[in-house]
Amino acid sequence: MDTLYPIETPEGVSLNLQLAGPVPRCGAWLIDVMIRMALYVPTGFLLSSTGKLGIGVFMIMLFLLEWFYPVVFELLWGATPGKRALGLKVVHTNGTPVRWQASMIRNLLRSADFLPLFYGFGVVAMLCNARFQRLGDLAAGTLVVHHQKNQSTLSLPEVAALQPPVALSLLQRQAILAFAERYTTLTTDRAAELAGYLTSWHPPSDIDPVNRVLGYAHWYAETSPNKANGKNS
């Protein structure tokens, strides 16, 4: 139903990480390739004009950037500039920031993921496991997730509050609020699909399921704890 990966911290706090699939990761890879090409092309022309010494320096720079560009940025930011631009981050499977050993392993194995062409093995590996891990991620015990900054207040779309006809459980209320908060990031079809799941208990109604869920979210967000438990004050 969703791409959330639940983990529990040693303190007993449950967290949900949103896994990044092949499409956003491919976009991040393309951005990183363009950044490196922007360095390679002018530097290559400049150094090639200095003879064999310049070509040797360029080959060393090429090696360092190809193999250590992602490692350095993952250790500094948890993500390369391409991943950071798309709101992605590399973490361990327990949700902790990636360490240098894991970063080295996942990036050294990019050569295996690239086979036979254009990350063929890597894409197949991501599609064959529920956590979208390529071969390097499986060996290093890492995940690529969507990194969301903490928000101090709940942000919901502007719709009229709507009281649910029956009392809902805590998990149902949490799911409704989570859907409303993420609504603007979902496609129309995906929002309709999730709203259908969230209102499968609801009797037939003329109200669109998406608007119904958003209305319930506003009602729970705006009302007192007694109302949120399905009781009128």
mmCIF file of C-alpha atoms in Angstrom:
data_model
loop_
_atom_site.group_PDB
_atom_site.id
_atom_site.type_symbol
_atom_site.label_atom_id
_atom_site.label_comp_id
_atom_site.label_asym_id
_atom_site.label_seq_id
_atom_site.Cartn_x
_atom_site.Cartn_y
_atom_site.Cartn_z
ATOM 1 C CA MET A 1 0.000 0.000 0.000
ATOM 2 C CA ASP A 2 2.900 2.362 0.693
ATOM 3 C CA THR A 3 6.680 2.558 0.592
ATOM 4 C CA LEU A 4 7.139 3.122 4.320
ATOM 5 C CA TYR A 5 9.802 1.117 6.141
ATOM 6 C CA PRO A 6 9.079 0.828 9.891
ATOM 7 C CA ILE A 7 11.963 0.687 12.372
ATOM 8 C CA GLU A 8 12.161 0.845 16.157
ATOM 9 C CA THR A 9 14.930 2.762 17.907
ATOM 10 C CA PRO A 10 16.732 1.398 21.001
ATOM 11 C CA GLU A 11 14.630 3.852 23.032
ATOM 12 C CA GLY A 12 11.466 2.080 21.840
ATOM 13 C CA VAL A 13 10.359 4.870 19.479
ATOM 14 C CA SER A 14 8.747 3.682 16.242
ATOM 15 C CA LEU A 15 9.752 5.518 13.066
ATOM 16 C CA ASN A 16 8.621 5.177 9.455
ATOM 17 C CA LEU A 17 11.197 5.805 6.728
ATOM 18 C CA GLN A 18 9.885 6.502 3.234
ATOM 19 C CA LEU A 19 11.914 4.402 0.804
ATOM 20 C CA ALA A 20 13.140 5.906 -2.468
ATOM 21 C CA GLY A 21 12.413 3.833 -5.556
ATOM 22 C CA PRO A 22 14.302 3.564 -8.874
ATOM 23 C CA VAL A 23 12.790 6.694 -10.488
ATOM 24 C CA PRO A 24 13.968 9.361 -7.971
ATOM 25 C CA ARG A 25 17.286 7.563 -7.567
ATOM 26 C CA CYS A 26 17.799 7.606 -11.328
ATOM 27 C CA GLY A 27 17.063 11.349 -11.346
ATOM 28 C CA ALA A 28 19.626 11.909 -8.583
ATOM 29 C CA TRP A 29 22.208 9.845 -10.494
ATOM 30 C CA LEU A 30 21.682 11.942 -13.639
ATOM 31 C CA ILE A 31 22.203 15.165 -11.668
ATOM 32 C CA ASP A 32 25.442 13.813 -10.196
ATOM 33 C CA VAL A 33 26.633 12.722 -13.657
ATOM 34 C CA MET A 34 26.001 16.215 -15.034
ATOM 35 C CA ILE A 35 27.881 17.789 -12.122
ATOM 36 C CA ARG A 36 30.912 15.569 -12.761
ATOM 37 C CA MET A 37 30.754 16.179 -16.505
ATOM 38 C CA ALA A 38 30.744 19.924 -15.853
ATOM 39 C CA LEU A 39 34.083 19.365 -14.103
ATOM 40 C CA TYR A 40 35.536 16.848 -16.551
ATOM 41 C CA VAL A 41 34.999 18.716 -19.828
ATOM 42 C CA PRO A 42 36.731 22.070 -19.114
ATOM 43 C CA THR A 43 39.400 20.471 -16.937
ATOM 44 C CA GLY A 44 40.109 17.829 -19.597
ATOM 45 C CA PHE A 45 40.573 20.450 -22.323
ATOM 46 C CA LEU A 46 42.836 22.510 -20.090
ATOM 47 C CA LEU A 47 45.046 19.664 -18.880
ATOM 48 C CA SER A 48 45.278 17.906 -22.250
ATOM 49 C CA SER A 49 47.014 20.962 -23.671
ATOM 50 C CA THR A 50 49.906 20.488 -21.224
ATOM 51 C CA GLY A 51 50.952 17.106 -22.626
ATOM 52 C CA LYS A 52 51.400 13.744 -20.927
ATOM 53 C CA LEU A 53 51.704 15.271 -17.453
ATOM 54 C CA GLY A 54 48.341 16.996 -17.800
ATOM 55 C CA ILE A 55 46.711 13.829 -19.096
ATOM 56 C CA GLY A 56 48.119 11.911 -16.127
ATOM 57 C CA VAL A 57 46.751 14.489 -13.685
ATOM 58 C CA PHE A 58 43.360 14.338 -15.404
ATOM 59 C CA MET A 59 43.245 10.532 -15.133
ATOM 60 C CA ILE A 60 44.009 10.752 -11.402
ATOM 61 C CA MET A 61 41.266 13.365 -10.959
ATOM 62 C CA LEU A 62 38.878 11.159 -12.960
ATOM 63 C CA PHE A 63 39.610 8.179 -10.707
ATOM 64 C CA LEU A 64 39.183 10.149 -7.481
ATOM 65 C CA LEU A 65 35.936 11.810 -8.535
ATOM 66 C CA GLU A 66 34.344 8.611 -9.866
ATOM 67 C CA TRP A 67 35.093 6.541 -6.783
ATOM 68 C CA PHE A 68 35.203 9.040 -3.910
ATOM 69 C CA TYR A 69 32.768 11.782 -5.002
ATOM 70 C CA PRO A 70 29.748 9.892 -3.550
ATOM 71 C CA VAL A 71 31.619 8.709 -0.455
ATOM 72 C CA VAL A 72 32.740 12.207 0.573
ATOM 73 C CA PHE A 73 29.290 13.751 0.167
ATOM 74 C CA GLU A 74 27.511 10.844 1.869
ATOM 75 C CA LEU A 75 29.778 11.275 4.894
ATOM 76 C CA LEU A 76 29.288 15.073 4.910
ATOM 77 C CA TRP A 77 25.560 15.337 4.139
ATOM 78 C CA GLY A 78 24.307 11.767 4.010
ATOM 79 C CA ALA A 79 23.725 12.273 0.276
ATOM 80 C CA THR A 80 25.395 13.347 -2.953
ATOM 81 C CA PRO A 81 24.352 16.726 -4.415
ATOM 82 C CA GLY A 82 21.984 14.905 -6.786
ATOM 83 C CA LYS A 83 20.269 13.009 -3.981
ATOM 84 C CA ARG A 84 20.155 16.110 -1.826
ATOM 85 C CA ALA A 85 18.500 18.086 -4.634
ATOM 86 C CA LEU A 86 15.717 15.493 -4.771
ATOM 87 C CA GLY A 87 15.363 15.169 -0.993
ATOM 88 C CA LEU A 88 17.023 11.747 -0.719
ATOM 89 C CA LYS A 89 19.423 10.434 1.912
ATOM 90 C CA VAL A 90 21.519 7.303 2.509
ATOM 91 C CA VAL A 91 21.086 5.625 5.905
ATOM 92 C CA HIS A 92 21.772 2.273 7.507
ATOM 93 C CA THR A 93 18.883 -0.210 7.656
ATOM 94 C CA ASN A 94 18.374 0.765 11.313
ATOM 95 C CA GLY A 95 17.874 4.418 10.321
ATOM 96 C CA THR A 96 21.233 5.720 11.577
ATOM 97 C CA PRO A 97 23.466 7.984 9.424
ATOM 98 C CA VAL A 98 25.696 6.110 6.996
ATOM 99 C CA ARG A 99 29.286 5.501 8.159
ATOM 100 C CA TRP A 100 32.401 5.451 6.014
ATOM 101 C CA GLN A 101 32.704 1.645 5.884
ATOM 102 C CA ALA A 102 29.174 1.203 4.516
ATOM 103 C CA SER A 103 29.562 4.136 2.131
ATOM 104 C CA MET A 104 32.774 2.671 0.723
ATOM 105 C CA ILE A 105 31.199 -0.764 0.213
ATOM 106 C CA ARG A 106 28.020 0.503 -1.478
ATOM 107 C CA ASN A 107 29.981 2.751 -3.843
ATOM 108 C CA LEU A 108 32.747 0.279 -4.691
ATOM 109 C CA LEU A 109 30.039 -2.174 -5.754
ATOM 110 C CA ARG A 110 28.589 0.347 -8.218
ATOM 111 C CA SER A 111 30.721 -1.398 -10.853
ATOM 112 C CA ALA A 112 28.736 -4.618 -10.263
ATOM 113 C CA ASP A 113 25.414 -2.736 -10.210
ATOM 114 C CA PHE A 114 26.300 -1.050 -13.520
ATOM 115 C CA LEU A 115 26.551 -4.388 -15.367
ATOM 116 C CA PRO A 116 25.656 -5.299 -18.052
ATOM 117 C CA LEU A 117 24.790 -1.701 -18.987
ATOM 118 C CA PHE A 118 23.373 1.417 -17.332
ATOM 119 C CA TYR A 119 22.904 -0.145 -13.865
ATOM 120 C CA GLY A 120 21.000 -3.135 -15.242
ATOM 121 C CA PHE A 121 21.788 -5.423 -12.291
ATOM 122 C CA GLY A 122 21.190 -2.580 -9.832
ATOM 123 C CA VAL A 123 17.712 -1.801 -11.176
ATOM 124 C CA VAL A 124 16.753 -5.475 -11.227
ATOM 125 C CA ALA A 125 17.964 -5.856 -7.631
ATOM 126 C CA MET A 126 15.907 -2.823 -6.537
ATOM 127 C CA LEU A 127 12.780 -4.188 -8.188
ATOM 128 C CA CYS A 128 13.270 -7.623 -6.602
ATOM 129 C CA ASN A 129 13.286 -6.527 -2.954
ATOM 130 C CA ALA A 130 10.769 -4.560 -0.932
ATOM 131 C CA ARG A 131 13.345 -2.024 0.303
ATOM 132 C CA PHE A 132 14.602 -0.984 -3.179
ATOM 133 C CA GLN A 133 18.192 -1.941 -2.370
ATOM 134 C CA ARG A 134 20.687 -2.358 -5.184
ATOM 135 C CA LEU A 135 23.554 -4.850 -4.824
ATOM 136 C CA GLY A 136 25.761 -2.275 -3.100
ATOM 137 C CA ASP A 137 23.025 -1.466 -0.588
ATOM 138 C CA LEU A 138 22.467 -5.156 0.186
ATOM 139 C CA ALA A 139 26.190 -5.683 0.832
ATOM 140 C CA ALA A 140 26.560 -2.504 2.919
ATOM 141 C CA GLY A 141 23.261 -2.739 4.797
ATOM 142 C CA THR A 142 22.067 0.667 3.603
ATOM 143 C CA LEU A 143 18.861 2.247 2.315
ATOM 144 C CA VAL A 144 18.053 5.325 0.255
ATOM 145 C CA VAL A 145 15.110 7.179 1.764
ATOM 146 C CA HIS A 146 13.208 10.416 1.266
ATOM 147 C CA HIS A 147 14.547 12.911 3.782
ATOM 148 C CA GLN A 148 11.803 15.101 5.228
ATOM 149 C CA LYS A 149 12.575 18.024 7.490
ATOM 150 C CA ASN A 150 10.691 18.108 10.761
ATOM 151 C CA GLN A 151 7.704 20.431 10.728
ATOM 152 C CA SER A 152 6.626 22.262 13.848
ATOM 153 C CA THR A 153 2.945 22.295 12.850
ATOM 154 C CA LEU A 154 0.660 19.995 10.929
ATOM 155 C CA SER A 155 0.057 21.330 7.414
ATOM 156 C CA LEU A 156 -3.202 20.205 5.794
ATOM 157 C CA PRO A 157 -4.932 21.135 2.498
ATOM 158 C CA GLU A 158 -7.690 23.721 2.802
ATOM 159 C CA VAL A 159 -10.982 21.800 2.874
ATOM 160 C CA ALA A 160 -14.033 21.913 5.127
ATOM 161 C CA ALA A 161 -13.900 19.761 8.259
ATOM 162 C CA LEU A 162 -16.117 16.679 8.099
ATOM 163 C CA GLN A 163 -17.090 14.541 11.102
ATOM 164 C CA PRO A 164 -16.732 10.764 10.580
ATOM 165 C CA PRO A 165 -20.039 8.871 10.938
ATOM 166 C CA VAL A 166 -18.448 6.339 13.321
ATOM 167 C CA ALA A 167 -15.667 6.322 15.901
ATOM 168 C CA LEU A 168 -12.321 5.344 14.368
ATOM 169 C CA SER A 169 -9.391 3.597 16.012
ATOM 170 C CA LEU A 170 -6.145 5.402 16.823
ATOM 171 C CA LEU A 171 -4.357 3.766 13.876
ATOM 172 C CA GLN A 172 -7.139 4.807 11.504
ATOM 173 C CA ARG A 173 -6.987 8.413 12.714
ATOM 174 C CA GLN A 174 -3.191 8.472 12.368
ATOM 175 C CA ALA A 175 -3.426 7.081 8.833
ATOM 176 C CA ILE A 176 -5.973 9.731 7.845
ATOM 177 C CA LEU A 177 -3.828 12.565 9.210
ATOM 178 C CA ALA A 178 -0.698 11.157 7.537
ATOM 179 C CA PHE A 179 -2.531 10.957 4.207
ATOM 180 C CA ALA A 180 -3.707 14.573 4.458
ATOM 181 C CA GLU A 181 -0.233 15.834 5.318
ATOM 182 C CA ARG A 182 1.297 14.038 2.327
ATOM 183 C CA TYR A 183 -1.590 14.735 -0.055
ATOM 184 C CA THR A 184 0.193 17.467 -2.028
ATOM 185 C CA THR A 185 3.092 15.086 -2.807
ATOM 186 C CA LEU A 186 0.819 12.389 -4.279
ATOM 187 C CA THR A 187 -0.438 12.025 -7.844
ATOM 188 C CA THR A 188 -4.200 12.170 -8.419
ATOM 189 C CA ASP A 189 -4.427 8.429 -9.074
ATOM 190 C CA ARG A 190 -2.288 7.523 -6.056
ATOM 191 C CA ALA A 191 -4.313 9.816 -3.770
ATOM 192 C CA ALA A 192 -7.569 8.238 -4.992
ATOM 193 C CA GLU A 193 -6.146 4.741 -4.463
ATOM 194 C CA LEU A 194 -5.041 5.448 -0.884
ATOM 195 C CA ALA A 195 -8.280 7.290 -0.058
ATOM 196 C CA GLY A 196 -10.188 4.238 -1.239
ATOM 197 C CA TYR A 197 -8.306 2.053 1.231
ATOM 198 C CA LEU A 198 -8.828 4.557 4.043
ATOM 199 C CA THR A 199 -12.588 4.753 3.468
ATOM 200 C CA SER A 200 -13.271 1.077 2.707
ATOM 201 C CA TRP A 201 -15.298 0.911 5.936
ATOM 202 C CA HIS A 202 -17.487 3.875 4.929
ATOM 203 C CA PRO A 203 -21.095 3.391 3.693
ATOM 204 C CA PRO A 204 -21.839 4.589 0.118
ATOM 205 C CA SER A 205 -21.672 8.375 -0.213
ATOM 206 C CA ASP A 206 -21.761 11.079 -2.897
ATOM 207 C CA ILE A 207 -18.640 12.721 -1.450
ATOM 208 C CA ASP A 208 -15.390 11.990 -3.280
ATOM 209 C CA PRO A 209 -13.198 9.643 -1.133
ATOM 210 C CA VAL A 210 -10.212 12.004 -1.286
ATOM 211 C CA ASN A 211 -12.253 15.016 -0.100
ATOM 212 C CA ARG A 212 -13.883 12.834 2.536
ATOM 213 C CA VAL A 213 -10.515 11.767 3.986
ATOM 214 C CA LEU A 214 -9.208 15.348 3.903
ATOM 215 C CA GLY A 215 -12.367 16.528 5.669
ATOM 216 C CA TYR A 216 -11.951 13.877 8.373
ATOM 217 C CA ALA A 217 -8.330 14.931 8.828
ATOM 218 C CA HIS A 218 -9.370 18.541 9.410
ATOM 219 C CA TRP A 219 -12.045 17.440 11.857
ATOM 220 C CA TYR A 220 -9.548 15.407 13.906
ATOM 221 C CA ALA A 221 -6.914 18.157 13.726
ATOM 222 C CA GLU A 222 -9.283 20.932 14.798
ATOM 223 C CA THR A 223 -11.458 19.257 17.424
ATOM 224 C CA SER A 224 -10.968 18.353 21.055
ATOM 225 C CA PRO A 225 -9.608 14.972 22.230
ATOM 226 C CA ASN A 226 -13.176 13.846 23.065
ATOM 227 C CA LYS A 227 -14.322 14.526 19.499
ATOM 228 C CA ALA A 228 -11.234 12.884 18.103
ATOM 229 C CA ASN A 229 -12.372 9.693 19.842
ATOM 230 C CA GLY A 230 -15.729 9.904 18.109
ATOM 231 C CA LYS A 231 -17.661 11.602 20.963
ATOM 232 C CA ASN A 232 -19.483 14.863 20.827
ATOM 233 C CA SER A 233 -18.559 17.411 23.477
#
